[in-house]
Short mmCIF file of C-alpha atoms and ligand atoms in Angstrom, two decimals:
data_model
loop_
_atom_site.label_atom_id
_atom_site.label_comp_id
_atom_site.label_asym_id
_atom_site.label_seq_id
_atom_site.Cartn_x
_atom_site.Cartn_y
_atom_site.Cartn_z
CA MET O 1480 111.56 48.24 87.85
CA ASN O 1481 112.97 48.05 84.34
CA THR O 1482 116.13 50.04 83.56
CA PHE O 1483 114.35 52.34 81.16
CA ILE O 1484 111.86 53.58 83.77
CA PHE O 1485 114.60 53.76 86.38
CA GLU O 1486 116.79 55.91 84.11
CA LYS O 1487 113.85 58.14 83.28
CA GLN O 1488 113.05 58.63 86.96
CA MET O 1489 116.67 59.35 87.76
CA LYS O 1490 116.74 61.99 85.00
CA ILE O 1491 113.60 63.66 86.38
CA PHE O 1492 115.08 63.56 89.88
CA LEU O 1493 118.35 65.13 88.71
CA ALA O 1494 116.56 67.78 86.64
CA THR O 1495 114.43 68.72 89.67
CA LEU O 1496 117.50 68.88 91.86
CA ILE O 1497 119.33 71.12 89.40
CA SER O 1498 116.39 73.47 88.91
CA VAL O 1499 115.82 73.74 92.69
CA PHE O 1500 119.52 74.59 92.99
CA PHE O 1501 119.30 77.30 90.33
CA ILE O 1502 116.01 78.76 91.50
CA SER O 1503 117.21 79.06 95.07
CA GLY O 1504 120.54 80.36 93.78
CA ASN O 1505 118.60 83.00 91.89
CA VAL O 1506 116.53 83.97 94.92
CA PHE O 1507 119.74 84.22 96.92
CA ALA O 1508 121.35 86.30 94.20
CA GLN O 1509 118.51 88.81 94.58
CA LYS O 1510 117.93 88.57 98.34
CA ASN O 1511 121.60 88.55 99.14
CA LEU O 1512 121.73 92.32 98.98
CA LEU O 1513 119.31 92.62 101.88
CA THR O 1514 121.87 91.77 104.54
CA LYS O 1515 122.13 93.91 107.67
CA GLU O 1516 125.51 95.24 106.58
CA ASN O 1517 124.31 96.12 103.09
CA ILE O 1518 121.15 97.86 104.21
CA THR O 1519 123.02 99.82 106.90
CA THR O 1520 125.65 100.91 104.36
CA VAL O 1521 123.19 101.86 101.65
CA VAL O 1522 120.91 103.84 103.98
CA LYS O 1523 123.95 105.70 105.35
CA GLU O 1524 125.26 106.36 101.84
CA ALA O 1525 121.90 107.77 100.74
CA TYR O 1526 121.87 110.07 103.75
CA GLU O 1527 125.44 111.30 103.22
CA LYS O 1528 124.98 111.68 99.49
CA TYR O 1529 121.91 113.89 99.68
CA LYS O 1530 122.04 115.61 103.07
CA ASN O 1531 123.42 118.84 101.60
CA VAL O 1532 120.95 119.10 98.72
CA THR O 1533 119.16 122.42 99.04
CA ASP O 1534 116.79 122.20 96.06
CA GLY O 1535 113.06 122.52 96.55
CA LYS O 1536 110.87 124.60 98.81
CA ASN O 1537 108.44 123.91 101.65
CA ALA O 1538 104.77 123.94 100.68
CA ASP O 1539 103.24 127.26 101.74
CA TYR O 1540 99.66 127.14 100.50
CA ILE O 1541 98.93 125.72 103.96
CA LYS O 1542 100.57 128.58 105.89
CA GLU O 1543 101.81 126.48 108.80
CA LEU O 1544 103.83 124.21 106.48
CA ALA O 1545 106.03 127.13 105.44
CA THR O 1546 107.31 127.39 109.03
CA VAL O 1547 108.49 123.75 109.28
CA ASP O 1548 112.29 123.35 109.50
CA PRO O 1549 113.42 122.59 105.92
CA ASN O 1550 116.55 120.86 107.25
CA ILE O 1551 114.69 117.91 108.73
CA PHE O 1552 116.05 114.88 106.85
CA GLY O 1553 115.37 111.40 108.15
CA ILE O 1554 115.35 107.99 106.48
CA ALA O 1555 113.79 104.82 107.91
CA LEU O 1556 113.88 101.44 106.20
CA VAL O 1557 111.90 98.68 107.89
CA THR O 1558 112.10 95.09 106.70
CA THR O 1559 109.16 92.69 106.71
CA ASP O 1560 110.83 90.79 109.55
CA GLY O 1561 110.67 93.93 111.67
CA GLN O 1562 114.23 95.27 111.55
CA VAL O 1563 114.43 99.03 111.61
CA TYR O 1564 117.31 100.90 109.95
CA THR O 1565 117.43 104.66 110.40
CA MET O 1566 119.64 107.61 109.50
CA GLY O 1567 119.35 111.29 110.27
CA ASP O 1568 116.44 112.96 112.00
CA VAL O 1569 113.84 110.30 112.63
CA GLU O 1570 112.33 112.07 115.65
CA SER O 1571 111.01 115.33 114.19
CA MET O 1572 107.36 115.10 113.27
CA VAL O 1573 105.65 116.56 110.24
CA SER O 1574 102.01 116.37 109.17
CA ILE O 1575 101.43 113.25 107.10
CA GLN O 1576 99.27 115.12 104.54
CA SER O 1577 98.49 113.11 101.41
CA VAL O 1578 100.35 110.02 102.58
CA SER O 1579 97.29 109.50 104.84
CA LYS O 1580 95.18 108.92 101.73
CA VAL O 1581 96.77 105.47 101.39
CA PHE O 1582 95.71 104.30 104.83
CA THR O 1583 92.17 105.64 104.62
CA MET O 1584 91.84 103.98 101.20
CA ALA O 1585 93.05 100.70 102.72
CA LYS O 1586 90.51 101.04 105.54
CA VAL O 1587 87.68 101.59 103.04
CA ILE O 1588 88.74 98.53 101.03
CA GLU O 1589 88.92 96.57 104.28
CA GLU O 1590 85.41 97.65 105.32
CA GLN O 1591 83.59 97.67 102.00
CA GLY O 1592 85.65 95.58 99.60
CA TYR O 1593 87.68 96.53 96.55
CA GLN O 1594 84.68 96.60 94.22
CA ALA O 1595 82.89 99.23 96.31
CA LEU O 1596 85.98 101.43 96.18
CA GLN O 1597 86.13 101.04 92.41
CA ASP O 1598 82.41 101.68 91.93
CA LYS O 1599 81.89 104.47 94.45
CA ILE O 1600 85.16 106.37 93.95
CA GLY O 1601 87.21 104.98 91.04
CA VAL O 1602 90.81 103.84 90.72
CA ASP O 1603 92.09 105.59 87.62
CA ALA O 1604 94.72 108.30 87.41
CA THR O 1605 92.96 111.56 86.57
CA GLY O 1606 95.76 113.01 84.49
CA GLU O 1607 95.09 116.27 86.33
CA VAL O 1608 96.56 117.98 89.39
CA PHE O 1609 95.69 116.49 92.78
CA ASN O 1610 92.96 119.02 93.62
CA SER O 1611 91.56 119.43 90.14
CA ILE O 1612 87.95 120.48 89.84
CA THR O 1613 87.87 120.15 86.06
CA ALA O 1614 88.62 116.41 86.45
CA ILE O 1615 85.47 115.98 88.54
CA GLU O 1616 83.46 118.02 86.10
CA ARG O 1617 84.78 116.16 83.07
CA MET O 1618 84.21 112.74 84.62
CA LYS O 1619 80.99 113.69 86.44
CA GLY O 1620 82.61 112.68 89.70
CA LYS O 1621 83.63 109.25 88.40
CA GLU O 1622 87.00 107.78 87.48
CA ILE O 1623 88.86 109.63 90.19
CA ASN O 1624 90.89 107.75 92.76
CA PRO O 1625 91.43 107.79 96.54
CA LEU O 1626 94.94 109.28 96.27
CA VAL O 1627 93.80 112.61 94.82
CA ASN O 1628 91.70 115.03 96.85
CA PRO O 1629 88.21 114.28 95.44
CA GLY O 1630 88.65 110.53 95.88
CA ALA O 1631 90.35 111.01 99.24
CA ILE O 1632 87.53 113.14 100.63
CA ALA O 1633 85.03 110.62 99.21
CA ALA O 1634 87.02 107.83 100.93
CA THR O 1635 86.86 109.70 104.23
CA SER O 1636 83.10 110.00 103.78
CA LEU O 1637 82.84 106.22 103.19
CA ILE O 1638 84.60 105.19 106.42
CA ASN O 1639 82.22 103.33 108.75
CA GLY O 1640 80.79 105.39 111.59
CA SER O 1641 77.47 107.12 112.16
CA ASP O 1642 78.95 110.49 113.03
CA SER O 1643 81.98 112.61 112.41
CA ALA O 1644 83.66 111.72 115.74
CA SER O 1645 83.48 107.97 115.17
CA LYS O 1646 84.75 108.23 111.59
CA TRP O 1647 87.68 110.37 112.76
CA ALA O 1648 88.44 107.97 115.64
CA SER O 1649 88.50 105.06 113.20
CA ILE O 1650 90.82 106.88 110.78
CA LEU O 1651 93.23 107.90 113.54
CA GLN O 1652 93.19 104.34 114.88
CA VAL O 1653 94.04 102.71 111.57
CA HIS O 1654 96.92 105.15 111.06
CA SER O 1655 98.14 104.34 114.57
CA ASP O 1656 97.89 100.61 113.91
CA PHE O 1657 99.90 100.96 110.72
CA ALA O 1658 102.56 102.94 112.63
CA GLY O 1659 102.47 100.71 115.72
CA ARG O 1660 101.94 103.55 118.20
CA GLU O 1661 99.24 106.08 119.07
CA LEU O 1662 99.57 108.95 116.63
CA SER O 1663 98.14 112.39 117.27
CA LEU O 1664 96.99 115.51 115.54
CA ASN O 1665 99.24 118.44 114.66
CA MET O 1666 96.81 121.10 115.86
CA PRO O 1667 98.48 124.19 114.31
CA VAL O 1668 98.56 122.51 110.88
CA TYR O 1669 94.94 121.38 111.20
CA ILE O 1670 93.75 124.85 112.23
CA SER O 1671 95.83 126.49 109.54
CA GLU O 1672 94.38 124.29 106.77
CA ALA O 1673 90.82 124.18 108.15
CA GLY O 1674 90.64 127.96 107.95
CA ASP O 1675 91.72 127.92 104.34
CA ASN O 1676 90.28 124.84 102.62
CA LEU O 1677 87.52 126.34 100.51
CA ARG O 1678 88.76 124.47 97.46
CA ASN O 1679 88.46 121.08 99.19
CA GLN O 1680 85.01 122.08 100.42
CA ALA O 1681 84.06 122.96 96.84
CA ILE O 1682 85.32 119.55 95.69
CA ALA O 1683 83.23 117.79 98.34
CA HIS O 1684 80.10 119.73 97.36
CA LEU O 1685 80.62 119.09 93.67
CA LEU O 1686 80.95 115.36 94.41
CA LEU O 1687 77.72 115.55 96.41
CA ALA O 1688 76.04 117.10 93.38
CA TYR O 1689 77.15 114.09 91.34
CA GLY O 1690 76.01 111.61 94.02
CA ARG O 1691 79.59 110.64 94.83
CA MET O 1692 79.88 112.00 98.39
CA TYR O 1693 78.70 109.60 101.11
CA PHE O 1694 78.53 111.82 104.20
CA ASP O 1695 77.95 115.46 104.98
CA PRO O 1696 80.45 117.29 102.69
CA VAL O 1697 81.48 119.91 105.26
CA GLN O 1698 82.14 117.28 107.93
CA ALA O 1699 83.85 114.90 105.49
CA THR O 1700 86.20 117.73 104.43
CA ASP O 1701 86.90 118.48 108.07
CA ILE O 1702 87.77 114.84 108.87
CA TYR O 1703 89.94 114.73 105.75
CA THR O 1704 91.74 117.90 106.89
CA LYS O 1705 92.38 116.33 110.30
CA GLN O 1706 93.62 113.12 108.70
CA CYS O 1707 96.16 115.16 106.68
CA ALA O 1708 97.36 116.80 109.92
CA ILE O 1709 98.27 113.54 111.70
CA ASN O 1710 101.85 113.88 112.94
CA VAL O 1711 104.46 111.29 111.93
CA ASN O 1712 108.22 111.00 112.06
CA ALA O 1713 110.29 109.06 109.53
CA LYS O 1714 110.29 105.94 111.69
CA ASP O 1715 106.47 105.93 111.99
CA ALA O 1716 106.13 106.35 108.24
CA GLY O 1717 108.72 103.63 107.58
CA ILE O 1718 106.79 101.17 109.74
CA MET O 1719 103.54 102.17 108.02
CA ALA O 1720 105.13 101.42 104.64
CA ALA O 1721 106.57 98.16 105.96
CA THR O 1722 103.11 97.07 107.15
CA LEU O 1723 101.98 97.36 103.54
CA ALA O 1724 105.12 95.55 102.36
CA ASN O 1725 104.27 92.79 104.83
CA GLY O 1726 100.74 92.11 103.54
CA GLY O 1727 98.95 94.20 106.18
CA VAL O 1728 100.63 92.83 109.31
CA ASN O 1729 102.71 95.39 111.22
CA PRO O 1730 106.17 93.76 111.23
CA VAL O 1731 107.13 95.39 114.53
CA THR O 1732 103.96 94.97 116.65
CA LYS O 1733 102.76 91.89 114.66
CA LYS O 1734 99.23 93.29 114.67
CA VAL O 1735 97.02 92.39 111.71
CA VAL O 1736 96.02 95.84 110.47
CA VAL O 1737 94.42 94.97 107.11
CA SER O 1738 94.22 91.83 105.00
CA PRO O 1739 96.70 90.81 102.27
CA GLU O 1740 93.87 91.32 99.74
CA THR O 1741 93.40 94.90 100.89
CA VAL O 1742 97.11 95.54 100.40
CA MET O 1743 96.91 93.86 97.00
CA TYR O 1744 94.33 96.45 95.90
CA THR O 1745 96.03 99.38 97.64
CA LEU O 1746 99.49 99.12 96.11
CA PRO O 1747 98.42 99.39 92.45
CA VAL O 1748 96.73 102.74 93.10
CA MET O 1749 99.94 103.95 94.75
CA SER O 1750 101.79 102.78 91.65
CA THR O 1751 99.63 104.76 89.26
CA ALA O 1752 98.88 107.86 91.32
CA GLY O 1753 101.28 108.12 94.26
CA LEU O 1754 103.45 111.08 93.25
CA TYR O 1755 101.04 113.59 91.75
CA ASP O 1756 101.89 114.46 88.15
CA ASP O 1757 105.21 112.66 88.41
CA SER O 1758 103.70 109.28 89.31
CA GLY O 1759 104.64 107.82 85.94
CA ILE O 1760 108.24 108.96 86.00
CA TRP O 1761 108.66 107.78 89.59
CA PHE O 1762 107.32 104.33 88.77
CA TYR O 1763 109.42 104.17 85.62
CA HIS O 1764 112.58 104.80 87.63
CA THR O 1765 111.90 102.69 90.72
CA GLY O 1766 109.10 100.20 89.97
CA VAL O 1767 107.82 100.60 93.53
CA PRO O 1768 104.46 101.85 94.79
CA ALA O 1769 104.89 105.07 96.76
CA LYS O 1770 103.00 108.07 98.13
CA SER O 1771 104.12 111.57 98.88
CA GLY O 1772 102.56 114.37 100.89
CA VAL O 1773 103.07 118.13 100.89
CA GLY O 1774 104.41 117.96 104.46
CA GLY O 1775 107.58 116.39 103.02
CA CYS O 1776 106.90 112.73 103.78
CA LEU O 1777 107.45 110.10 101.10
CA ILE O 1778 106.83 106.38 101.63
CA ALA O 1779 107.62 103.50 99.29
CA VAL O 1780 106.83 99.82 99.45
CA VAL O 1781 108.93 96.96 98.13
CA PRO O 1782 106.36 94.16 98.34
CA GLY O 1783 107.41 91.31 100.59
CA GLN O 1784 110.76 92.92 101.42
CA PHE O 1785 110.67 96.32 103.08
CA GLY O 1786 108.99 99.66 103.48
CA ILE O 1787 110.92 102.89 103.41
CA ALA O 1788 110.14 106.48 104.36
CA VAL O 1789 111.94 109.77 104.10
CA ILE O 1790 110.94 113.03 105.69
CA SER O 1791 112.37 116.16 104.14
CA PRO O 1792 109.99 119.13 103.66
CA PRO O 1793 111.38 120.94 100.58
CA LEU O 1794 109.32 119.88 97.55
CA ASP O 1795 109.90 120.01 93.81
CA LYS O 1796 107.47 121.59 91.35
CA ALA O 1797 105.27 118.48 91.28
CA GLY O 1798 104.92 118.62 95.08
CA ASN O 1799 107.20 115.70 95.98
CA SER O 1800 110.01 115.76 98.56
CA VAL O 1801 113.25 116.36 96.64
CA LYS O 1802 115.53 114.48 99.03
CA GLY O 1803 112.86 111.83 99.58
CA GLN O 1804 112.85 110.90 95.92
CA LEU O 1805 116.64 110.98 95.61
CA ALA O 1806 117.25 108.88 98.71
CA ILE O 1807 114.60 106.24 98.03
CA GLU O 1808 115.53 105.90 94.39
CA TYR O 1809 119.18 105.43 95.40
CA ILE O 1810 118.36 102.82 98.04
CA VAL O 1811 116.00 100.84 95.78
CA ASP O 1812 118.62 100.89 93.08
CA GLN O 1813 121.55 99.88 95.29
CA LEU O 1814 119.58 97.04 96.87
CA ASN O 1815 118.35 95.81 93.46
CA ALA O 1816 114.87 96.15 94.90
CA ASP O 1817 112.97 97.22 91.78
CA PRO O 1818 110.46 94.35 91.41
CA TYR O 1819 110.76 94.65 87.65
CA LEU O 1820 114.46 93.86 87.72
CA ILE O 1821 113.90 90.27 86.68
CA GLN O 1822 116.67 87.70 86.60
CA PRO O 1823 116.06 85.63 83.45
CA SER O 1824 115.78 81.90 84.10
CA LYS O 1825 118.84 79.97 83.03
N1 LIG Z 478 95.79 118.56 103.01
C1 LIG Z 478 96.39 118.78 101.74
C2 LIG Z 478 95.35 119.28 100.75
O1 LIG Z 478 94.28 118.78 100.68
C3 LIG Z 478 97.04 117.53 101.26
C4 LIG Z 478 97.81 117.77 100.01
C5 LIG Z 478 98.85 116.76 99.72
O2 LIG Z 478 99.65 116.36 100.58
O3 LIG Z 478 98.88 116.36 98.55
O4 LIG Z 478 95.58 120.20 100.02
#
């Protein structure tokens, strides 16, 4: 080999070595914060920092939700390698409410593909409140998304199953698989909402009129109401979020719940429409896909790293858990977990 070629090859070799060193150094610089000690400290700090916050108020338009203990405050962070970090009350259960919309959406994508979800429901933010009827009217039932009520009821109606019982069984099963244990229905919450959900029934009928409801509207609304009344504690919700963070494989049970592609199409909708009218401001501050529910549950997903959930029933004006937002934002920030915090290449 002549010296010129040898020198050239040596230079390439050295350059590769140096860049590998810097790239891995960079990855370490970011990942370093996710040590056991760090996560434990940060989760504890978030709990201590916000446990005495008394802002917000339980939802009461579903009467049973007004009676839930407003002091429940639990945080669960679950890493994609299955480690579970908890603080506070991670035993008390609340109804999952709108957080369920994520998992039913994922099931529909899994069964029918992302294009069907886009064509039959839509994936755009409506720019209107979560149970807006004017949005359906304006868009003729199109351009809604599965994380607001019209799209969520349409998603329920799209779930495979020839009758109401089999659709419900499938929805409960996928939620259980995401959580890694058999979940069950909060009967008082279900009964309370079922007796008072005329607005959701109206939404389902209006969608039917526009050809955008794919099962009997009364039964679809009923299944949707049940789905919202599935009971979860903070640990369940944390594992559900972590299953999304882990590309659809439950990091604790190792069960394949949905495919990585399904997760890939689920997270963007959470990013644009996860926190009602405050979805934009949430995403601006944290950069992480999330979903809240009026029961006080908030989940967030840091892709490839961890899922996190907080349960705390008092909500702000937009309908999002006050302590949930504070605690998750703090943890994401302290762990440098915002995916848009990019370390420039050297
Ligand atoms: N079941 C509730 C409803 O349809 C869910 C609301 C929510 O959590 O956003 O009104």
